[in-house]
Amino acid sequence: MRKTLAVLTGAALAAGLTSPAFAAGAAPSSTAPRASATASGTSVVEWNRELITILGDPKAQPATVQPTRSFALLQAAEYDAVVSISRGGPAYLFSVSAPRGARADAAADQAAHDVLVALYPGKRAGVDQRLRSQLSAIPGGPDKQAGTAVGAEVARRLISLRSDDGSSATPPPFHPGDKAGDYRPTPPDHPAPVFTDWGSVKPFVLTSGRQFRPAAPPAVSSEAYATALNEVKGLGSKTSTTRTADQTAAAKFWSAAPVWNVWNQITQNLVTSQNTSLEQAVKVFARLDLSLADTTIATYDAKYTYRVWRPVTAIRLGGTHYNPRIVGDPNWTPLLKTAPDPSYPSAHAALSQAAATTLAGLYGARHRLTVTSKGITRTFAGFQDAATEAWLSRIWAGQHTSLDNRAGQQLGTQVAGFVAGRL
């Protein structure tokens, strides 16, 4: 495992984690947005928190809509609204005409509000209150009005463009396979998969969900698969005697909240602690959440292309002798409940690697992090350390093999790099 960790960390660093666009305490690069004399990134953080609060209600949106789409829409709208006025970088999609003096902070607030109201009309009262609070801090006048007009127009265009991206389509029913290696719903509840067709949703930046599709995994009859599965069998069991107390804590930490929430909260802390300007904040969040949204699409594309069974299925069926190197255990239970989708690649690995690649490219690879989720705090020496623990935690939780993790790590690195080339 240590050898695998060293190889993957080195590969990730070689992929560009040591080339910050703006490091903490350093001057912005020539491509970074101009510093704002009138606004900070605090409002961007507040809108990001507002979305996380909304998503805390399981009835806020259909269960078949992946939340990373909402983050991408919110942050892309704020980014294009600000850049339309500041001209501090290339637009993601839309550059709206704005008079000189228009307030970029008002534009960002209005864009964020309008996106969230369009996505969650039932939450309008709270979102309206947030907008009133944000705009009250901006002096009234034509500059403020011009800014809100820009934000409203960007949000309108973006929501219209994404209205037929495939995210609202009813997923086709999933039919499990019965051959060795075929995914099938997992115990104890055997829930039906939900995001069976999310890989077909139109990406935000990628050309398609299959653009960086990882190679097919080793056959479940192979030695490589047996080695990876036996590692999970020992470390990921609910009654494991080889998993350490800290590994158990890490497994529970990274499963306590949606992994995209954790990385957005990490970014909130970065933007706040660095006193980041409005222009820089919208860039950071846009690059992060566009990467996470497209990584999610690409991950589901691969999951339902290969449809690999989960470790709990593989271990319990080991007695069927599909691989002589695996000794089955029909009573084996993972530390944590298995997510209802195929195993390869790991979403935690892909999303965390995309986030770490993005943030390291902006802030520098070595950046001490203190991350709190559901009342539990863990500390890391850098973004890659956090991402690596996130994907290792899935082995310790009994959810994924190292094969799933390596494919996810590669996928997240590739998607984040592609998105960084756009913004």
Tab-separated table of C-alpha atoms in Angstrom:
chain	number	residue	atom	x	y	z
A	1	MET	CA	0.000	0.000	0.000
A	2	ARG	CA	2.880	2.382	0.830
A	3	LYS	CA	4.417	1.682	-2.582
A	4	THR	CA	1.092	2.415	-4.317
A	5	LEU	CA	0.702	5.638	-2.312
A	6	ALA	CA	4.171	6.831	-3.305
A	7	VAL	CA	3.597	6.072	-6.976
A	8	LEU	CA	0.220	7.799	-7.118
A	9	THR	CA	1.380	10.849	-5.179
A	10	GLY	CA	4.359	11.194	-7.475
A	11	ALA	CA	2.162	10.835	-10.542
A	12	ALA	CA	-0.232	13.464	-9.273
A	13	LEU	CA	2.587	15.907	-8.539
A	14	ALA	CA	4.037	15.272	-11.973
A	15	ALA	CA	0.634	16.094	-13.440
A	16	GLY	CA	0.948	19.686	-12.306
A	17	LEU	CA	0.218	19.967	-8.593
A	18	THR	CA	3.346	22.069	-8.043
A	19	SER	CA	2.438	24.839	-10.497
A	20	PRO	CA	0.245	27.281	-8.554
A	21	ALA	CA	-1.654	29.993	-10.392
A	22	PHE	CA	-1.628	31.988	-7.177
A	23	ALA	CA	-0.026	30.680	-4.036
A	24	ALA	CA	-0.878	31.909	-0.570
A	25	GLY	CA	1.103	35.038	0.139
A	26	ALA	CA	2.377	35.290	-3.440
A	27	ALA	CA	1.481	37.763	-6.156
A	28	PRO	CA	-1.181	36.641	-8.644
A	29	SER	CA	0.024	35.359	-11.989
A	30	SER	CA	-0.520	37.444	-15.102
A	31	THR	CA	-3.619	35.401	-15.927
A	32	ALA	CA	-5.259	35.820	-12.517
A	33	PRO	CA	-8.203	38.236	-12.244
A	34	ARG	CA	-7.394	41.811	-11.235
A	35	ALA	CA	-7.699	42.483	-7.507
A	36	SER	CA	-10.983	44.060	-6.478
A	37	ALA	CA	-10.891	47.392	-4.719
A	38	THR	CA	-14.486	47.118	-3.561
A	39	ALA	CA	-15.324	43.498	-2.814
A	40	SER	CA	-13.989	40.374	-1.134
A	41	GLY	CA	-14.784	36.751	-1.781
A	42	THR	CA	-16.873	36.462	1.387
A	43	SER	CA	-20.144	36.675	-0.510
A	44	VAL	CA	-19.105	33.782	-2.753
A	45	VAL	CA	-18.478	31.675	0.338
A	46	GLU	CA	-21.887	32.606	1.735
A	47	TRP	CA	-23.708	31.523	-1.422
A	48	ASN	CA	-21.759	28.262	-1.466
A	49	ARG	CA	-22.839	27.641	2.122
A	50	GLU	CA	-26.417	28.480	1.189
A	51	LEU	CA	-26.395	25.717	-1.425
A	52	ILE	CA	-24.990	23.182	1.029
A	53	THR	CA	-27.761	24.131	3.443
A	54	ILE	CA	-30.396	23.658	0.750
A	55	LEU	CA	-28.991	20.266	-0.188
A	56	GLY	CA	-29.251	19.232	3.445
A	57	ASP	CA	-32.952	18.792	2.737
A	58	PRO	CA	-33.316	15.416	0.958
A	59	LYS	CA	-36.531	16.674	-0.632
A	60	ALA	CA	-34.894	19.741	-2.172
A	61	GLN	CA	-34.471	18.050	-5.552
A	62	PRO	CA	-35.156	14.682	-7.213
A	63	ALA	CA	-32.905	11.877	-6.005
A	64	THR	CA	-31.880	11.279	-9.625
A	65	VAL	CA	-30.188	14.706	-9.925
A	66	GLN	CA	-26.563	14.717	-8.849
A	67	PRO	CA	-25.763	17.678	-6.521
A	68	THR	CA	-22.444	18.504	-8.215
A	69	ARG	CA	-24.488	19.892	-11.120
A	70	SER	CA	-25.983	22.536	-8.820
A	71	PHE	CA	-22.567	23.576	-7.511
A	72	ALA	CA	-21.270	23.943	-11.066
A	73	LEU	CA	-24.239	26.081	-12.131
A	74	LEU	CA	-23.955	28.327	-9.084
A	75	GLN	CA	-20.245	28.920	-9.392
A	76	ALA	CA	-20.186	29.247	-13.184
A	77	ALA	CA	-22.904	31.924	-12.989
A	78	GLU	CA	-21.038	33.916	-10.354
A	79	TYR	CA	-17.809	33.607	-12.321
A	80	ASP	CA	-19.241	34.821	-15.629
A	81	ALA	CA	-21.151	37.621	-13.894
A	82	VAL	CA	-17.978	38.957	-12.287
A	83	VAL	CA	-15.744	38.501	-15.317
A	84	SER	CA	-18.313	40.293	-17.501
A	85	ILE	CA	-17.564	43.388	-15.430
A	86	SER	CA	-13.944	42.967	-14.310
A	87	ARG	CA	-12.650	41.583	-17.626
A	88	GLY	CA	-10.094	39.850	-15.436
A	89	GLY	CA	-10.159	36.528	-17.251
A	90	PRO	CA	-11.814	34.531	-20.003
A	91	ALA	CA	-15.552	33.951	-19.639
A	92	TYR	CA	-16.658	30.395	-18.994
A	93	LEU	CA	-19.582	30.787	-21.413
A	94	PHE	CA	-21.113	34.273	-21.374
A	95	SER	CA	-19.684	37.769	-21.404
A	96	VAL	CA	-22.526	40.221	-20.836
A	97	SER	CA	-22.134	43.885	-21.754
A	98	ALA	CA	-21.753	46.060	-18.643
A	99	PRO	CA	-21.372	49.834	-18.228
A	100	ARG	CA	-18.240	51.243	-16.600
A	101	GLY	CA	-18.623	51.276	-12.831
A	102	ALA	CA	-21.064	48.363	-12.632
A	103	ARG	CA	-20.679	46.535	-9.329
A	104	ALA	CA	-19.225	43.053	-9.767
A	105	ASP	CA	-20.253	42.037	-6.234
A	106	ALA	CA	-23.886	42.902	-6.973
A	107	ALA	CA	-23.634	40.896	-10.199
A	108	ALA	CA	-22.313	37.843	-8.368
A	109	ASP	CA	-25.015	38.037	-5.713
A	110	GLN	CA	-27.837	38.378	-8.229
A	111	ALA	CA	-26.488	35.562	-10.398
A	112	ALA	CA	-26.192	33.238	-7.401
A	113	HIS	CA	-29.701	34.083	-6.227
A	114	ASP	CA	-31.294	33.554	-9.615
A	115	VAL	CA	-29.589	30.202	-10.163
A	116	LEU	CA	-30.663	28.870	-6.771
A	117	VAL	CA	-34.240	30.091	-7.204
A	118	ALA	CA	-34.400	28.412	-10.626
A	119	LEU	CA	-33.035	25.150	-9.217
A	120	TYR	CA	-34.921	25.191	-5.909
A	121	PRO	CA	-38.091	27.284	-6.209
A	122	GLY	CA	-39.378	25.806	-2.958
A	123	LYS	CA	-36.443	27.409	-1.131
A	124	ARG	CA	-37.092	30.887	-2.529
A	125	ALA	CA	-37.898	32.565	0.804
A	126	GLY	CA	-34.500	31.747	2.277
A	127	VAL	CA	-32.655	32.565	-0.948
A	128	ASP	CA	-34.460	35.907	-1.241
A	129	GLN	CA	-33.451	36.716	2.328
A	130	ARG	CA	-29.841	35.879	1.531
A	131	LEU	CA	-29.902	38.227	-1.468
A	132	ARG	CA	-31.375	41.091	0.578
A	133	SER	CA	-28.666	40.594	3.179
A	134	GLN	CA	-25.877	40.534	0.611
A	135	LEU	CA	-27.106	43.513	-1.412
A	136	SER	CA	-27.736	45.628	1.681
A	137	ALA	CA	-23.985	45.925	2.144
A	138	ILE	CA	-23.573	47.485	-1.317
A	139	PRO	CA	-24.304	51.228	-1.722
A	140	GLY	CA	-27.401	51.911	-3.812
A	141	GLY	CA	-27.339	53.647	-7.167
A	142	PRO	CA	-26.971	52.987	-10.880
A	143	ASP	CA	-23.720	51.006	-10.455
A	144	LYS	CA	-25.446	48.533	-8.160
A	145	GLN	CA	-28.425	48.294	-10.488
A	146	ALA	CA	-26.153	47.687	-13.462
A	147	GLY	CA	-24.405	44.920	-11.576
A	148	THR	CA	-27.633	43.116	-10.660
A	149	ALA	CA	-28.772	43.366	-14.284
A	150	VAL	CA	-25.568	41.661	-15.438
A	151	GLY	CA	-25.949	38.894	-12.856
A	152	ALA	CA	-29.576	38.278	-13.773
A	153	GLU	CA	-28.756	38.024	-17.470
A	154	VAL	CA	-25.857	35.600	-16.952
A	155	ALA	CA	-28.009	33.359	-14.741
A	156	ARG	CA	-30.875	33.427	-17.232
A	157	ARG	CA	-28.627	32.388	-20.108
A	158	LEU	CA	-26.880	29.655	-18.158
A	159	ILE	CA	-30.062	28.084	-16.797
A	160	SER	CA	-31.613	28.195	-20.268
A	161	LEU	CA	-28.577	26.553	-21.846
A	162	ARG	CA	-28.500	23.731	-19.289
A	163	SER	CA	-32.241	23.081	-19.338
A	164	ASP	CA	-31.849	20.193	-21.800
A	165	ASP	CA	-28.520	18.749	-20.634
A	166	GLY	CA	-30.058	15.357	-19.843
A	167	SER	CA	-30.054	15.780	-16.077
A	168	SER	CA	-33.845	15.628	-15.817
A	169	ALA	CA	-34.229	12.442	-17.866
A	170	THR	CA	-35.695	9.425	-16.086
A	171	PRO	CA	-32.864	6.906	-15.674
A	172	PRO	CA	-33.508	3.552	-17.352
A	173	PRO	CA	-34.129	0.618	-15.004
A	174	PHE	CA	-31.010	-1.249	-14.031
A	175	HIS	CA	-30.790	-4.963	-14.808
A	176	PRO	CA	-28.104	-6.695	-12.740
A	177	GLY	CA	-25.876	-9.304	-14.312
A	178	ASP	CA	-25.367	-12.823	-13.017
A	179	LYS	CA	-21.819	-13.566	-14.196
A	180	ALA	CA	-18.705	-13.317	-12.046
A	181	GLY	CA	-17.739	-9.662	-11.789
A	182	ASP	CA	-21.171	-8.276	-12.744
A	183	TYR	CA	-22.517	-5.583	-10.450
A	184	ARG	CA	-25.651	-6.365	-8.524
A	185	PRO	CA	-27.363	-4.491	-5.643
A	186	THR	CA	-25.577	-4.954	-2.340
A	187	PRO	CA	-26.592	-6.126	1.129
A	188	PRO	CA	-28.131	-5.529	3.542
A	189	ASP	CA	-30.905	-3.603	1.769
A	190	HIS	CA	-29.977	-4.270	-1.881
A	191	PRO	CA	-30.962	-0.745	-3.057
A	192	ALA	CA	-31.428	-0.115	-6.783
A	193	PRO	CA	-28.781	2.096	-8.433
A	194	VAL	CA	-29.850	5.712	-9.001
A	195	PHE	CA	-27.418	7.438	-11.382
A	196	THR	CA	-27.435	4.760	-14.063
A	197	ASP	CA	-27.545	7.293	-16.895
A	198	TRP	CA	-25.638	10.234	-15.346
A	199	GLY	CA	-22.660	9.474	-17.558
A	200	SER	CA	-24.802	10.630	-20.498
A	201	VAL	CA	-25.454	14.095	-19.016
A	202	LYS	CA	-23.845	16.882	-21.031
A	203	PRO	CA	-20.569	17.879	-19.345
A	204	PHE	CA	-19.812	21.489	-18.432
A	205	VAL	CA	-16.310	21.560	-19.939
A	206	LEU	CA	-15.444	18.080	-21.235
A	207	THR	CA	-16.517	17.127	-24.730
A	208	SER	CA	-18.273	14.007	-23.374
A	209	GLY	CA	-18.414	11.822	-20.292
A	210	ARG	CA	-16.218	9.223	-21.982
A	211	GLN	CA	-13.422	11.657	-22.904
A	212	PHE	CA	-11.084	10.338	-20.187
A	213	ARG	CA	-12.710	6.964	-19.616
A	214	PRO	CA	-10.189	4.732	-17.818
A	215	ALA	CA	-9.062	1.443	-19.330
A	216	ALA	CA	-11.005	-1.689	-18.441
A	217	PRO	CA	-10.095	-3.166	-15.050
A	218	PRO	CA	-8.318	-6.522	-14.689
A	219	ALA	CA	-10.612	-9.527	-14.910
A	220	VAL	CA	-12.000	-10.741	-11.603
A	221	SER	CA	-10.277	-14.061	-12.305
A	222	SER	CA	-6.849	-12.406	-12.441
A	223	GLU	CA	-4.082	-12.317	-9.842
A	224	ALA	CA	-4.205	-8.493	-9.775
A	225	TYR	CA	-7.873	-8.545	-8.823
A	226	ALA	CA	-7.335	-11.191	-6.152
A	227	THR	CA	-4.529	-9.170	-4.576
A	228	ALA	CA	-6.663	-6.021	-4.493
A	229	LEU	CA	-9.757	-7.788	-3.174
A	230	ASN	CA	-7.879	-9.658	-0.463
A	231	GLU	CA	-6.540	-6.332	0.774
A	232	VAL	CA	-10.114	-5.066	1.200
A	233	LYS	CA	-11.181	-8.337	2.769
A	234	GLY	CA	-8.647	-7.858	5.538
A	235	LEU	CA	-8.678	-4.087	6.036
A	236	GLY	CA	-12.283	-3.297	5.173
A	237	SER	CA	-14.130	-5.859	7.250
A	238	LYS	CA	-16.410	-4.623	10.004
A	239	THR	CA	-14.502	-6.895	12.379
A	240	SER	CA	-11.024	-6.292	10.933
A	241	THR	CA	-8.098	-6.960	13.246
A	242	THR	CA	-5.546	-5.343	10.904
A	243	ARG	CA	-7.187	-1.944	10.370
A	244	THR	CA	-5.830	0.661	12.804
A	245	ALA	CA	-7.960	2.946	14.942
A	246	ASP	CA	-6.894	5.927	12.854
A	247	GLN	CA	-7.821	4.151	9.621
A	248	THR	CA	-11.241	3.417	11.086
A	249	ALA	CA	-11.617	7.090	12.029
A	250	ALA	CA	-10.582	8.181	8.529
A	251	ALA	CA	-13.036	5.778	6.895
A	252	LYS	CA	-15.887	7.190	8.940
A	253	PHE	CA	-14.750	10.792	8.417
A	254	TRP	CA	-14.778	10.601	4.617
A	255	SER	CA	-18.159	8.856	4.638
A	256	ALA	CA	-19.872	11.231	7.060
A	257	ALA	CA	-20.800	13.840	4.434
A	258	PRO	CA	-20.909	13.973	0.626
A	259	VAL	CA	-17.317	14.249	-0.534
A	260	TRP	CA	-18.107	17.254	-2.776
A	261	ASN	CA	-19.443	19.083	0.290
A	262	VAL	CA	-16.188	18.437	2.137
A	263	TRP	CA	-14.069	19.850	-0.689
A	264	ASN	CA	-16.321	22.885	-1.057
A	265	GLN	CA	-15.999	23.508	2.682
A	266	ILE	CA	-12.223	23.195	2.395
A	267	THR	CA	-12.385	25.855	-0.307
A	268	GLN	CA	-14.618	28.072	1.820
A	269	ASN	CA	-11.961	28.006	4.533
A	270	LEU	CA	-9.199	28.776	2.042
A	271	VAL	CA	-11.010	31.748	0.531
A	272	THR	CA	-11.887	33.122	3.964
A	273	SER	CA	-8.476	32.626	5.599
A	274	GLN	CA	-6.623	34.089	2.610
A	275	ASN	CA	-8.869	37.194	2.431
A	276	THR	CA	-9.350	36.303	-1.201
A	277	SER	CA	-10.714	38.959	-3.551
A	278	LEU	CA	-14.051	38.537	-5.281
A	279	GLU	CA	-12.402	37.895	-8.657
A	280	GLN	CA	-10.095	35.247	-7.261
A	281	ALA	CA	-12.863	33.601	-5.227
A	282	VAL	CA	-15.193	33.125	-8.188
A	283	LYS	CA	-12.309	31.640	-10.168
A	284	VAL	CA	-11.384	29.191	-7.407
A	285	PHE	CA	-14.946	27.974	-6.878
A	286	ALA	CA	-15.755	27.829	-10.584
A	287	ARG	CA	-12.687	25.767	-11.378
A	288	LEU	CA	-13.338	23.472	-8.412
A	289	ASP	CA	-17.016	22.829	-9.024
A	290	LEU	CA	-16.852	22.556	-12.801
A	291	SER	CA	-14.126	19.946	-12.246
A	292	LEU	CA	-16.216	18.086	-9.678
A	293	ALA	CA	-19.324	18.142	-11.874
A	294	ASP	CA	-17.520	16.818	-14.937
A	295	THR	CA	-15.569	14.263	-12.901
A	296	THR	CA	-18.888	12.984	-11.572
A	297	ILE	CA	-20.275	12.611	-15.087
A	298	ALA	CA	-17.101	10.859	-16.239
A	299	THR	CA	-17.101	8.577	-13.193
A	300	TYR	CA	-20.649	7.395	-13.801
A	301	ASP	CA	-19.883	6.908	-17.481
A	302	ALA	CA	-17.112	4.502	-16.493
A	303	LYS	CA	-19.047	2.831	-13.683
A	304	TYR	CA	-21.914	1.840	-15.959
A	305	THR	CA	-19.641	0.962	-18.845
A	306	TYR	CA	-17.730	-1.651	-16.833
A	307	ARG	CA	-20.374	-2.500	-14.173
A	308	VAL	CA	-17.935	-4.141	-11.761
A	309	TRP	CA	-19.388	-5.704	-8.639
A	310	ARG	CA	-18.605	-4.319	-5.199
A	311	PRO	CA	-16.142	-6.000	-2.791
A	312	VAL	CA	-18.934	-7.259	-0.531
A	313	THR	CA	-20.416	-9.197	-3.455
A	314	ALA	CA	-17.049	-10.493	-4.626
A	315	ILE	CA	-15.998	-11.681	-1.182
A	316	ARG	CA	-19.314	-13.328	-0.337
A	317	LEU	CA	-19.267	-15.176	-3.678
A	318	GLY	CA	-15.619	-16.202	-3.400
A	319	GLY	CA	-16.760	-19.739	-2.701
A	320	THR	CA	-17.996	-20.036	-6.274
A	321	HIS	CA	-14.327	-20.349	-7.269
A	322	TYR	CA	-14.313	-17.636	-9.913
A	323	ASN	CA	-10.755	-16.947	-8.709
A	324	PRO	CA	-8.714	-19.658	-6.929
A	325	ARG	CA	-6.700	-16.995	-5.059
A	326	ILE	CA	-9.816	-15.745	-3.239
A	327	VAL	CA	-11.311	-17.591	-0.284
A	328	GLY	CA	-14.972	-16.707	0.015
A	329	ASP	CA	-16.770	-15.620	3.170
A	330	PRO	CA	-20.570	-15.575	2.817
A	331	ASN	CA	-20.880	-13.590	6.071
A	332	TRP	CA	-18.299	-10.911	5.310
A	333	THR	CA	-19.578	-7.397	6.070
A	334	PRO	CA	-17.820	-4.106	5.274
A	335	LEU	CA	-17.118	-1.518	7.952
A	336	LEU	CA	-19.623	0.844	6.322
A	337	LYS	CA	-22.704	0.361	4.197
A	338	THR	CA	-21.934	0.048	0.482
A	339	ALA	CA	-23.060	2.801	-1.888
A	340	PRO	CA	-25.590	1.698	-4.543
A	341	ASP	CA	-23.491	1.812	-7.700
A	342	PRO	CA	-20.748	-0.213	-9.408
A	343	SER	CA	-17.249	-0.287	-7.964
A	344	TYR	CA	-14.942	0.820	-10.785
A	345	PRO	CA	-13.773	3.583	-10.628
A	346	SER	CA	-14.050	5.006	-7.109
A	347	ALA	CA	-16.006	8.274	-6.954
A	348	HIS	CA	-14.229	9.320	-3.745
A	349	ALA	CA	-10.886	8.861	-5.464
A	350	ALA	CA	-11.908	10.655	-8.662
A	351	LEU	CA	-13.616	13.607	-6.987
A	352	SER	CA	-10.980	14.091	-4.293
A	353	GLN	CA	-8.173	13.918	-6.835
A	354	ALA	CA	-9.945	16.456	-9.054
A	355	ALA	CA	-10.375	18.785	-6.091
A	356	ALA	CA	-6.787	18.376	-4.871
A	357	THR	CA	-5.384	18.939	-8.361
A	358	THR	CA	-7.498	22.066	-8.749
A	359	LEU	CA	-6.685	23.596	-5.368
A	360	ALA	CA	-2.984	22.752	-5.516
A	361	GLY	CA	-2.815	24.382	-8.945
A	362	LEU	CA	-4.208	27.575	-7.421
A	363	TYR	CA	-2.701	27.647	-3.932
A	364	GLY	CA	0.385	25.451	-4.167
A	365	ALA	CA	0.827	21.768	-3.360
A	366	ARG	CA	1.912	22.182	0.281
A	367	HIS	CA	-0.837	23.935	2.176
A	368	ARG	CA	-1.675	22.813	5.708
A	369	LEU	CA	-5.364	21.942	6.045
A	370	THR	CA	-7.597	21.430	9.041
A	371	VAL	CA	-10.821	19.837	7.839
A	372	THR	CA	-13.945	19.360	9.962
A	373	SER	CA	-16.898	17.232	8.899
A	374	LYS	CA	-19.823	16.273	11.132
A	375	GLY	CA	-17.885	17.370	14.207
A	376	ILE	CA	-14.750	15.357	13.366
A	377	THR	CA	-11.506	17.171	12.529
A	378	ARG	CA	-8.510	15.870	10.601
A	379	THR	CA	-5.312	17.685	9.628
A	380	PHE	CA	-3.263	17.340	6.442
A	381	ALA	CA	0.023	18.757	5.200
A	382	GLY	CA	-1.344	19.377	1.719
A	383	PHE	CA	-4.217	18.878	-0.692
A	384	GLN	CA	-2.780	15.646	-2.060
A	385	ASP	CA	-2.483	14.179	1.416
A	386	ALA	CA	-6.183	14.823	1.982
A	387	ALA	CA	-7.147	13.332	-1.379
A	388	THR	CA	-4.983	10.270	-0.830
A	389	GLU	CA	-6.556	9.615	2.547
A	390	ALA	CA	-9.993	10.040	0.982
A	391	TRP	CA	-9.436	7.233	-1.489
A	392	LEU	CA	-7.550	4.987	0.930
A	393	SER	CA	-10.486	5.403	3.303
A	394	ARG	CA	-12.648	3.527	0.817
A	395	ILE	CA	-10.448	0.442	1.217
A	396	TRP	CA	-10.617	0.773	5.005
A	397	ALA	CA	-14.415	1.147	4.788
A	398	GLY	CA	-14.716	-2.014	2.660
A	399	GLN	CA	-16.128	-0.081	-0.300
A	400	HIS	CA	-13.470	-0.196	-3.012
A	401	THR	CA	-10.296	-1.923	-4.132
A	402	SER	CA	-7.026	-0.214	-4.989
A	403	LEU	CA	-7.887	-0.890	-8.649
A	404	ASP	CA	-10.963	1.312	-8.309
A	405	ASN	CA	-8.926	3.979	-6.550
A	406	ARG	CA	-6.115	4.113	-9.099
A	407	ALA	CA	-8.594	4.521	-11.945
A	408	GLY	CA	-10.414	7.257	-10.044
A	409	GLN	CA	-7.187	9.082	-9.194
A	410	GLN	CA	-6.167	9.104	-12.848
A	411	LEU	CA	-9.603	10.246	-13.988
A	412	GLY	CA	-9.814	13.117	-11.490
A	413	THR	CA	-6.347	14.375	-12.410
A	414	GLN	CA	-7.172	14.390	-16.123
A	415	VAL	CA	-10.525	16.156	-15.766
A	416	ALA	CA	-9.159	18.835	-13.416
A	417	GLY	CA	-6.272	19.515	-15.757
A	418	PHE	CA	-8.613	19.895	-18.698
A	419	VAL	CA	-10.887	22.310	-16.813
A	420	ALA	CA	-7.900	24.360	-15.620
A	421	GLY	CA	-6.938	24.895	-19.250
A	422	ARG	CA	-10.330	26.529	-19.833
A	423	LEU	CA	-10.541	28.930	-16.866
